[in-house]
C-alpha cells in the first residue's frame, strides 16, 4: 500500500510541474482525486475501527502517545528561547569586550545596565547591540550611562 501511494504521489507532483500540456492537467486532477479518495477511505476506516472497537483505542498507552508530543513541544520551546537569549547576550557582551577605549569599570556598568533593562526581551537586547555597535561615542562620552541605556534600550527602533 505504501509503495503504491508513494508512486501515485510522485506522479501527481510531476504532473503538477508540467501544467502547460492539457493532458497533464487531466492526469494531475485525476491523481489528486485518487489520493483524496484513498485519504477519505483511511479516515472512514479509522472512524469505523474507533466505533466498533473503542476499547482498543481508549487505552493509557494511546493517551500517552497522543499527549507526549505536544507536551514535549511545550517543554522544549522555553529551552529554545533561552538558548537564543544566551546567544544574543553573548553577542552583545562580545561586542562590548572588543572595545579597548572603554575602561573596565564602564564596561561593567554598561553590562549591568543591559542586563537590568533588556531582561529577557529579544528586541530590547537587539537595541542594546545596535547601541554598542553604532553609538560608540555615546558609550564613551555619556556621563550617566545607566539612564542613557534605560532610555535607548527600551525604544522601538526602526530596522
Tab-separated table of C-alpha atoms in Angstrom:
chain	number	residue	atom	x	y	z
A	1	UNK	CA	0.000	0.000	0.000
A	2	UNK	CA	2.761	2.465	0.930
A	3	UNK	CA	4.776	1.958	-2.294
A	4	UNK	CA	1.709	2.443	-4.471
A	5	UNK	CA	0.696	5.624	-2.589
A	6	UNK	CA	4.246	6.919	-2.907
A	7	UNK	CA	4.218	6.201	-6.628
A	8	UNK	CA	0.854	7.948	-7.100
A	9	UNK	CA	2.079	10.951	-5.088
A	10	UNK	CA	5.258	11.239	-7.169
A	11	UNK	CA	3.224	11.005	-10.368
A	12	UNK	CA	0.914	13.723	-9.071
A	13	UNK	CA	3.845	16.032	-8.297
A	14	UNK	CA	5.394	15.531	-11.729
A	15	UNK	CA	2.033	16.087	-13.392
A	16	UNK	CA	1.688	19.366	-11.462
A	17	UNK	CA	5.096	20.500	-12.701
A	18	UNK	CA	4.054	20.234	-16.359
A	19	UNK	CA	0.918	22.381	-16.347
A	20	UNK	CA	1.422	23.595	-19.945
A	21	UNK	CA	0.068	20.429	-21.501
A	22	UNK	CA	-3.727	19.934	-21.199
A	23	UNK	CA	-3.252	16.155	-20.922
A	24	UNK	CA	-1.059	16.501	-17.836
A	25	UNK	CA	-3.659	18.778	-16.244
A	26	UNK	CA	-6.207	15.994	-16.628
A	27	UNK	CA	-3.761	13.435	-15.229
A	28	UNK	CA	-2.867	15.706	-12.286
A	29	UNK	CA	-6.535	16.238	-11.452
A	30	UNK	CA	-7.235	12.509	-11.693
A	31	UNK	CA	-4.276	11.607	-9.436
A	32	UNK	CA	-5.298	14.206	-6.853
A	33	UNK	CA	-8.804	12.768	-6.831
A	34	UNK	CA	-7.409	9.243	-6.400
A	35	UNK	CA	-5.282	10.408	-3.451
A	36	UNK	CA	-8.283	12.210	-1.930
A	37	UNK	CA	-10.468	9.103	-2.239
A	38	UNK	CA	-7.770	6.947	-0.635
A	39	UNK	CA	-7.375	9.509	2.159
A	40	UNK	CA	-11.108	9.584	2.830
A	41	UNK	CA	-11.093	5.788	2.802
A	42	UNK	CA	-8.433	5.760	5.522
A	43	UNK	CA	-10.415	8.318	7.518
A	44	UNK	CA	-13.653	6.324	7.261
A	45	UNK	CA	-11.830	3.107	8.173
A	46	UNK	CA	-10.307	4.805	11.222
A	47	UNK	CA	-13.686	6.085	12.393
A	48	UNK	CA	-15.217	2.650	11.815
A	49	UNK	CA	-12.493	0.957	13.905
A	50	UNK	CA	-12.948	3.587	16.610
A	51	UNK	CA	-16.703	2.958	16.834
A	52	UNK	CA	-16.551	-0.838	16.585
A	53	UNK	CA	-13.502	-1.478	18.759
A	54	UNK	CA	-13.312	1.581	21.024
A	55	UNK	CA	-11.783	-0.378	23.922
A	56	UNK	CA	-8.536	-0.775	21.990
A	57	UNK	CA	-8.453	2.916	21.145
A	58	UNK	CA	-9.101	4.390	24.588
A	59	UNK	CA	-6.082	2.990	26.411
A	60	UNK	CA	-3.489	4.642	28.587
A	61	UNK	CA	-0.817	3.793	26.044
A	62	UNK	CA	-2.673	5.637	23.271
A	63	UNK	CA	-3.313	8.591	25.567
A	64	UNK	CA	0.404	8.833	26.288
A	65	UNK	CA	1.290	8.591	22.616
A	66	UNK	CA	-1.177	11.399	21.769
A	67	UNK	CA	-0.231	13.729	24.627
A	68	UNK	CA	3.544	13.338	24.765
A	69	UNK	CA	4.470	15.127	21.508
A	70	UNK	CA	2.574	18.353	22.363
A	71	UNK	CA	3.897	18.184	25.918
A	72	UNK	CA	7.472	17.798	24.701
A	73	UNK	CA	6.967	20.707	22.314
A	74	UNK	CA	5.657	22.934	25.101
A	75	UNK	CA	8.585	21.961	27.312
A	76	UNK	CA	11.125	22.464	24.510
A	77	UNK	CA	10.029	25.985	23.473
A	78	UNK	CA	11.416	27.761	26.575
A	79	UNK	CA	14.690	25.885	26.150
A	80	UNK	CA	14.959	27.191	22.596
A	81	UNK	CA	14.049	30.724	23.700
A	82	UNK	CA	16.624	30.835	26.482
A	83	UNK	CA	19.274	29.389	24.177
A	84	UNK	CA	18.616	32.199	21.689
A	85	UNK	CA	18.638	34.686	24.566
A	86	UNK	CA	22.007	33.380	25.773
A	87	UNK	CA	23.447	33.613	22.257
A	88	UNK	CA	22.223	37.205	21.871
A	89	UNK	CA	23.650	38.211	25.256
A	90	UNK	CA	26.936	36.574	24.296
A	91	UNK	CA	26.965	38.547	21.038
A	92	UNK	CA	26.246	41.843	22.809
A	93	UNK	CA	28.827	41.287	25.522
A	94	UNK	CA	31.363	40.025	22.977
A	95	UNK	CA	30.977	43.258	21.014
A	96	UNK	CA	31.390	45.215	24.231
A	97	UNK	CA	34.520	43.251	25.231
A	98	UNK	CA	36.209	44.173	21.950
A	99	UNK	CA	36.327	47.873	22.747
A	100	UNK	CA	39.678	48.859	24.227
A	101	UNK	CA	38.735	52.543	24.520
A	102	UNK	CA	36.251	51.840	27.340
A	103	UNK	CA	37.617	51.309	30.845
A	104	UNK	CA	36.765	48.055	32.594
A	105	UNK	CA	34.528	49.742	35.198
A	106	UNK	CA	32.495	51.447	32.463
A	107	UNK	CA	32.077	48.130	30.643
A	108	UNK	CA	30.777	46.584	33.865
A	109	UNK	CA	28.251	49.425	34.250
A	110	UNK	CA	27.118	49.008	30.654
A	111	UNK	CA	26.840	45.238	31.073
A	112	UNK	CA	24.793	45.515	34.278
A	113	UNK	CA	22.536	48.163	32.713
A	114	UNK	CA	21.886	45.968	29.697
A	115	UNK	CA	21.040	43.037	31.964
A	116	UNK	CA	18.733	45.243	34.016
A	117	UNK	CA	16.865	46.923	31.159
A	118	UNK	CA	16.802	44.271	28.431
A	119	UNK	CA	15.767	41.398	30.752
A	120	UNK	CA	14.571	38.558	28.535
A	121	UNK	CA	13.199	40.746	25.737
A	122	UNK	CA	14.998	39.902	22.497
A	123	UNK	CA	14.018	43.204	20.846
A	124	UNK	CA	15.489	45.234	23.703
A	125	UNK	CA	18.614	43.126	23.506
A	126	UNK	CA	18.884	43.816	19.780
A	127	UNK	CA	18.521	47.540	20.518
A	128	UNK	CA	21.359	47.265	23.034
A	129	UNK	CA	23.512	45.540	20.425
A	130	UNK	CA	22.813	48.347	17.931
A	131	UNK	CA	23.782	50.920	20.553
A	132	UNK	CA	27.042	49.102	21.237
A	133	UNK	CA	27.858	48.735	17.540
A	134	UNK	CA	26.786	52.116	16.180
A	135	UNK	CA	26.893	54.579	19.091
A	136	UNK	CA	30.418	54.107	20.407
A	137	UNK	CA	30.927	57.811	21.034
A	138	UNK	CA	27.807	57.936	23.205
A	139	UNK	CA	29.021	54.958	25.221
A	140	UNK	CA	32.356	56.669	25.762
A	141	UNK	CA	31.178	60.233	26.470
A	142	UNK	CA	27.800	59.838	28.185
A	143	UNK	CA	28.064	60.784	31.861
A	144	UNK	CA	25.024	58.877	33.157
A	145	UNK	CA	25.325	55.661	31.166
A	146	UNK	CA	22.568	53.870	33.089
A	147	UNK	CA	19.849	56.405	32.276
A	148	UNK	CA	21.089	56.634	28.675
A	149	UNK	CA	20.782	52.864	28.244
A	150	UNK	CA	17.441	52.719	30.074
A	151	UNK	CA	16.045	55.325	27.701
A	152	UNK	CA	17.508	53.862	24.490
A	153	UNK	CA	17.347	50.104	25.053
A	154	UNK	CA	13.584	50.144	25.505
A	155	UNK	CA	12.969	52.324	22.443
A	156	UNK	CA	11.364	50.807	19.386
A	157	UNK	CA	13.957	51.329	16.691
A	158	UNK	CA	13.099	51.031	13.030
A	159	UNK	CA	15.168	48.488	11.146
